[in-house]
Amino acid sequence: MSAMSNERRDELLVGLALDALDTPEEVAEARRLLHQDPTAAAEVTRFREAAAELARLSAVPPPAGGLDDALRRIDALEEGADASPGSAQPGSSSAPPEAGTARAEDPTAVPEGVLAFRPRRRLAPWIAAAAAIAIAVPSIGLAVAQHQRAAVAEAGTARIMELLSQPGAKLSSATLASGQGSLIVVSGGNGTDIITRELPDAGTDRTYQLWTIQAGGDPVSAGLVGGGDAVNSAGSQSAGTVVAITLEPAGGSQQPTQKPIAAVTLG
């Protein structure tokens, strides 16, 4: 028997979690996968939790109005989040819950209130992206900037959704040392995006500067950002790379002159 593709595996697990498999044969195939793969049950549980959060969106259609529509959906999810990432120092990161921490209930049971959604073979891409956000971090709304900030380009949201919908996409976040503002990093096979959210005003003589620091390497500037919200592309980054933000003199610096005020390590 040939090895199951990642795409097929995800299709079965998500379909099982949402009670959206089309045939008894698919249900049987998904159940066999649960028995054969020790990590599958935990993934189904996380998909179920994501589905419960997505149910809060009721019958809202897929994002068609650009950034503002997508951000309103994420903000709605944030209201129901029961945890938020704490402050992080360089070298720390947020990660999905380990398999051992998944709830010990039947992973094939769908929670009450889940959308009555039966796709034809595949989930819509926007639902897959939103599920990736829900699974990646406890606080859903940290994935993107607040919708009031029109300065974040619509293309930035399309880029984030593209990254999150890829197999293996990861999201890490950290709160600034001051407790106000967040650093969020979305990484996938096609690149890495750095999202800054609700940064305090840096003033006229200072600016926030983003850095990527590969293992054993020197800090490389990933761009300057002002207060509020922004999305910066950092290109392809390997696992173990530290993404950090510092407060620098206006115009930026060749190398960091201050300690990072937030940092995450890519998994």
Short mmCIF file of C-alpha atoms in Angstrom, two decimals:
data_model
loop_
_atom_site.label_atom_id
_atom_site.label_comp_id
_atom_site.label_asym_id
_atom_site.label_seq_id
_atom_site.Cartn_x
_atom_site.Cartn_y
_atom_site.Cartn_z
CA MET A 1 0.00 0.00 0.00
CA SER A 2 1.42 3.38 -0.98
CA ALA A 3 2.07 6.00 1.68
CA MET A 4 -0.76 8.45 2.30
CA SER A 5 -0.06 12.00 1.14
CA ASN A 6 -0.15 14.87 3.64
CA GLU A 7 -3.00 16.41 1.67
CA ARG A 8 -5.10 13.26 1.90
CA ARG A 9 -4.26 12.85 5.59
CA ASP A 10 -5.39 16.39 6.39
CA GLU A 11 -8.54 15.94 4.30
CA LEU A 12 -9.51 12.84 6.26
CA LEU A 13 -8.76 14.28 9.70
CA VAL A 14 -10.51 17.59 9.08
CA GLY A 15 -13.44 15.82 7.47
CA LEU A 16 -13.75 13.47 10.44
CA ALA A 17 -13.56 16.35 12.91
CA LEU A 18 -16.32 18.25 11.10
CA ASP A 19 -18.45 15.19 10.29
CA ALA A 20 -17.93 16.14 6.64
CA LEU A 21 -16.73 12.91 5.05
CA ASP A 22 -18.88 11.91 2.09
CA THR A 23 -18.94 8.12 2.27
CA PRO A 24 -18.77 5.30 4.85
CA GLU A 25 -15.56 4.19 3.15
CA GLU A 26 -13.94 7.55 3.90
CA VAL A 27 -15.09 7.38 7.53
CA ALA A 28 -13.59 3.90 7.82
CA GLU A 29 -10.35 5.12 6.24
CA ALA A 30 -10.17 8.01 8.70
CA ARG A 31 -10.78 5.72 11.67
CA ARG A 32 -8.01 3.38 10.49
CA LEU A 33 -5.72 6.38 10.35
CA LEU A 34 -6.58 7.19 13.98
CA HIS A 35 -5.56 3.69 15.03
CA GLN A 36 -2.38 3.64 12.95
CA ASP A 37 -1.07 7.15 13.65
CA PRO A 38 -0.59 8.07 17.34
CA THR A 39 -0.63 11.81 16.56
CA ALA A 40 -3.83 11.75 14.51
CA ALA A 41 -6.25 11.76 17.45
CA ALA A 42 -4.63 14.86 18.93
CA GLU A 43 -4.85 16.59 15.56
CA VAL A 44 -8.55 15.73 15.24
CA THR A 45 -9.11 17.21 18.69
CA ARG A 46 -7.37 20.42 17.69
CA PHE A 47 -9.39 20.57 14.46
CA ARG A 48 -12.56 20.17 16.53
CA GLU A 49 -11.51 23.03 18.79
CA ALA A 50 -10.80 25.16 15.73
CA ALA A 51 -14.21 24.25 14.33
CA ALA A 52 -15.88 25.34 17.57
CA GLU A 53 -14.20 28.72 17.27
CA LEU A 54 -15.11 28.98 13.59
CA ALA A 55 -18.74 28.29 14.49
CA ARG A 56 -18.80 31.74 16.07
CA LEU A 57 -18.60 33.14 12.56
CA SER A 58 -22.08 31.71 11.88
CA ALA A 59 -22.93 32.02 8.20
CA VAL A 60 -20.44 34.75 7.33
CA PRO A 61 -19.24 34.29 3.70
CA PRO A 62 -15.58 33.84 2.74
CA PRO A 63 -13.42 36.99 2.76
CA ALA A 64 -14.25 38.99 -0.34
CA GLY A 65 -13.70 42.54 0.85
CA GLY A 66 -9.98 42.46 1.50
CA LEU A 67 -8.19 43.06 4.76
CA ASP A 68 -11.00 44.63 6.79
CA ASP A 69 -13.35 41.69 6.29
CA ALA A 70 -10.69 39.15 7.21
CA LEU A 71 -9.63 41.10 10.29
CA ARG A 72 -13.20 41.46 11.54
CA ARG A 73 -13.52 37.68 11.43
CA ILE A 74 -10.30 37.20 13.37
CA ASP A 75 -11.33 39.83 15.95
CA ALA A 76 -14.60 37.96 16.46
CA LEU A 77 -12.64 34.79 17.17
CA GLU A 78 -10.40 36.63 19.64
CA GLU A 79 -13.39 37.43 21.85
CA GLY A 80 -13.80 33.73 22.51
CA ALA A 81 -10.14 32.89 23.10
CA ASP A 82 -9.49 31.78 26.67
CA ALA A 83 -5.71 32.32 26.74
CA SER A 84 -3.12 34.65 25.31
CA PRO A 85 0.63 34.21 24.86
CA GLY A 86 2.81 35.73 27.52
CA SER A 87 5.91 37.79 27.05
CA ALA A 88 8.84 36.02 25.45
CA GLN A 89 12.58 36.43 25.51
CA PRO A 90 14.94 35.63 22.64
CA GLY A 91 14.94 31.90 22.01
CA SER A 92 11.38 31.32 23.24
CA SER A 93 8.42 30.50 21.05
CA SER A 94 4.78 29.60 21.05
CA ALA A 95 3.82 26.17 19.77
CA PRO A 96 0.71 24.03 19.26
CA PRO A 97 -0.27 21.85 22.22
CA GLU A 98 1.56 18.55 22.44
CA ALA A 99 -0.31 15.37 21.68
CA GLY A 100 -0.26 14.40 25.36
CA THR A 101 -2.21 17.50 26.32
CA ALA A 102 -5.17 16.84 24.04
CA ARG A 103 -8.49 16.25 25.72
CA ALA A 104 -9.13 12.59 26.46
CA GLU A 105 -12.51 12.44 24.76
CA ASP A 106 -13.65 10.72 21.61
CA PRO A 107 -11.89 12.63 18.82
CA THR A 108 -14.51 11.55 16.30
CA ALA A 109 -17.34 13.33 18.13
CA VAL A 110 -18.15 16.79 16.78
CA PRO A 111 -18.75 19.50 19.43
CA GLU A 112 -22.15 21.10 19.87
CA GLY A 113 -22.65 24.25 17.85
CA VAL A 114 -20.30 23.38 15.01
CA LEU A 115 -21.41 24.72 11.64
CA ALA A 116 -23.52 22.33 9.58
CA PHE A 117 -20.89 22.27 6.87
CA ARG A 118 -20.55 19.46 4.32
CA PRO A 119 -18.00 20.30 1.64
CA ARG A 120 -17.59 18.30 -1.54
CA ARG A 121 -14.32 16.55 -0.90
CA ARG A 122 -12.35 19.61 0.22
CA LEU A 123 -12.68 22.44 2.71
CA ALA A 124 -12.81 25.94 1.28
CA PRO A 125 -9.32 27.52 1.39
CA TRP A 126 -10.39 30.33 3.72
CA ILE A 127 -11.71 27.83 6.27
CA ALA A 128 -8.45 25.88 6.11
CA ALA A 129 -6.52 29.09 6.73
CA ALA A 130 -8.70 30.09 9.66
CA ALA A 131 -8.37 26.61 11.14
CA ALA A 132 -4.61 26.90 10.88
CA ILE A 133 -4.77 30.11 12.90
CA ALA A 134 -6.99 28.52 15.53
CA ILE A 135 -4.70 25.51 15.91
CA ALA A 136 -1.46 27.45 15.90
CA VAL A 137 -2.02 29.80 18.84
CA PRO A 138 -4.43 30.04 21.77
CA SER A 139 -5.27 33.69 21.13
CA ILE A 140 -6.79 33.72 17.67
CA GLY A 141 -6.81 37.45 17.16
CA LEU A 142 -3.04 37.80 17.44
CA ALA A 143 -2.67 36.36 13.96
CA VAL A 144 -3.32 39.69 12.25
CA ALA A 145 -3.57 43.40 12.98
CA GLN A 146 -6.74 45.17 14.05
CA HIS A 147 -9.12 46.01 11.25
CA GLN A 148 -9.06 49.75 11.95
CA ARG A 149 -5.50 50.00 10.63
CA ALA A 150 -5.93 50.60 6.90
CA ALA A 151 -2.16 51.01 6.58
CA VAL A 152 -1.77 47.21 6.48
CA ALA A 153 -2.14 46.41 2.78
CA GLU A 154 -4.82 44.05 1.50
CA ALA A 155 -2.05 42.10 -0.20
CA GLY A 156 -0.58 41.40 3.23
CA THR A 157 -3.69 39.51 4.28
CA ALA A 158 -3.73 37.52 1.06
CA ARG A 159 -0.10 36.62 1.70
CA ILE A 160 -0.80 35.52 5.30
CA MET A 161 -3.75 33.41 4.21
CA GLU A 162 -1.59 31.84 1.50
CA LEU A 163 1.09 30.92 4.05
CA LEU A 164 -1.36 29.59 6.63
CA SER A 165 -3.14 27.38 4.12
CA GLN A 166 0.06 25.53 3.26
CA PRO A 167 0.80 22.14 4.85
CA GLY A 168 3.23 22.62 7.71
CA ALA A 169 2.52 26.33 8.17
CA LYS A 170 3.43 27.57 11.63
CA LEU A 171 2.58 30.64 13.66
CA SER A 172 4.52 31.92 16.68
CA SER A 173 3.84 34.98 18.79
CA ALA A 174 5.23 36.99 21.67
CA THR A 175 4.03 40.01 23.63
CA LEU A 176 6.36 42.98 23.94
CA ALA A 177 8.20 43.29 27.25
CA SER A 178 6.06 46.33 28.13
CA GLY A 179 2.93 44.21 27.83
CA GLN A 180 1.56 46.35 24.99
CA GLY A 181 1.92 45.18 21.42
CA SER A 182 2.63 41.82 19.81
CA LEU A 183 5.12 40.21 17.46
CA ILE A 184 3.64 37.46 15.30
CA VAL A 185 5.56 35.33 12.80
CA VAL A 186 3.87 33.22 10.13
CA SER A 187 6.20 30.77 8.39
CA GLY A 188 5.54 28.30 5.60
CA GLY A 189 7.10 26.70 2.58
CA ASN A 190 6.88 29.90 0.55
CA GLY A 191 8.38 32.32 3.05
CA THR A 192 8.06 34.06 6.39
CA ASP A 193 5.94 37.08 7.28
CA ILE A 194 6.43 39.20 10.40
CA ILE A 195 3.32 40.88 11.77
CA THR A 196 3.52 43.64 14.38
CA ARG A 197 0.32 44.54 16.16
CA GLU A 198 -0.65 47.50 18.35
CA LEU A 199 2.90 48.75 18.86
CA PRO A 200 3.07 51.91 21.02
CA ASP A 201 4.15 55.10 19.25
CA ALA A 202 7.96 55.06 19.04
CA GLY A 203 8.23 58.85 18.93
CA THR A 204 9.97 61.04 16.36
CA ASP A 205 13.53 60.09 17.29
CA ARG A 206 13.11 56.31 17.41
CA THR A 207 11.78 53.47 15.29
CA TYR A 208 11.06 49.79 15.71
CA GLN A 209 13.38 47.50 13.77
CA LEU A 210 12.86 43.84 12.93
CA TRP A 211 15.70 41.33 12.83
CA THR A 212 16.25 37.74 11.75
CA ILE A 213 19.11 35.87 13.41
CA GLN A 214 19.96 32.48 11.98
CA ALA A 215 21.73 29.96 14.20
CA GLY A 216 25.35 31.03 14.56
CA GLY A 217 24.80 34.11 12.39
CA ASP A 218 24.64 37.87 12.85
CA PRO A 219 21.39 39.83 13.06
CA VAL A 220 20.02 40.86 9.66
CA SER A 221 17.55 43.73 9.42
CA ALA A 222 14.07 42.69 8.30
CA GLY A 223 12.75 46.23 8.06
CA LEU A 224 11.58 49.23 10.05
CA VAL A 225 8.07 49.60 11.44
CA GLY A 226 6.26 52.43 13.17
CA GLY A 227 3.65 52.21 15.88
CA GLY A 228 0.40 50.38 15.28
CA ASP A 229 0.19 47.45 12.87
CA ALA A 230 2.34 46.29 9.97
CA VAL A 231 3.23 43.23 7.88
CA ASN A 232 6.80 42.65 6.64
CA SER A 233 8.08 39.80 4.49
CA ALA A 234 11.31 38.20 5.70
CA GLY A 235 11.82 35.73 2.86
CA SER A 236 12.68 32.10 3.48
CA GLN A 237 13.91 31.37 7.01
CA SER A 238 15.12 28.07 8.44
CA ALA A 239 14.03 26.42 11.66
CA GLY A 240 15.92 27.78 14.64
CA THR A 241 16.02 31.33 13.28
CA VAL A 242 15.21 33.97 15.89
CA VAL A 243 12.92 36.81 14.83
CA ALA A 244 13.28 39.82 17.12
CA ILE A 245 12.23 43.45 17.41
CA THR A 246 14.24 46.28 18.96
CA LEU A 247 13.74 50.01 19.47
CA GLU A 248 16.40 51.86 17.48
CA PRO A 249 17.31 55.47 16.60
CA ALA A 250 15.24 56.98 13.78
CA GLY A 251 16.41 55.59 10.46
CA GLY A 252 17.41 52.24 11.94
CA SER A 253 20.75 50.63 12.73
CA GLN A 254 23.19 48.31 10.99
CA GLN A 255 23.13 46.04 14.05
CA PRO A 256 20.86 46.08 17.12
CA THR A 257 21.86 48.73 19.67
CA GLN A 258 19.30 47.63 22.26
CA LYS A 259 18.13 44.34 23.70
CA PRO A 260 15.11 42.83 21.92
CA ILE A 261 11.76 43.82 23.39
CA ALA A 262 10.22 40.63 21.96
CA ALA A 263 11.51 37.59 20.09
CA VAL A 264 10.38 34.19 18.86
CA THR A 265 12.27 31.17 17.54
CA LEU A 266 10.99 29.48 14.40
CA GLY A 267 10.23 25.79 14.79
#
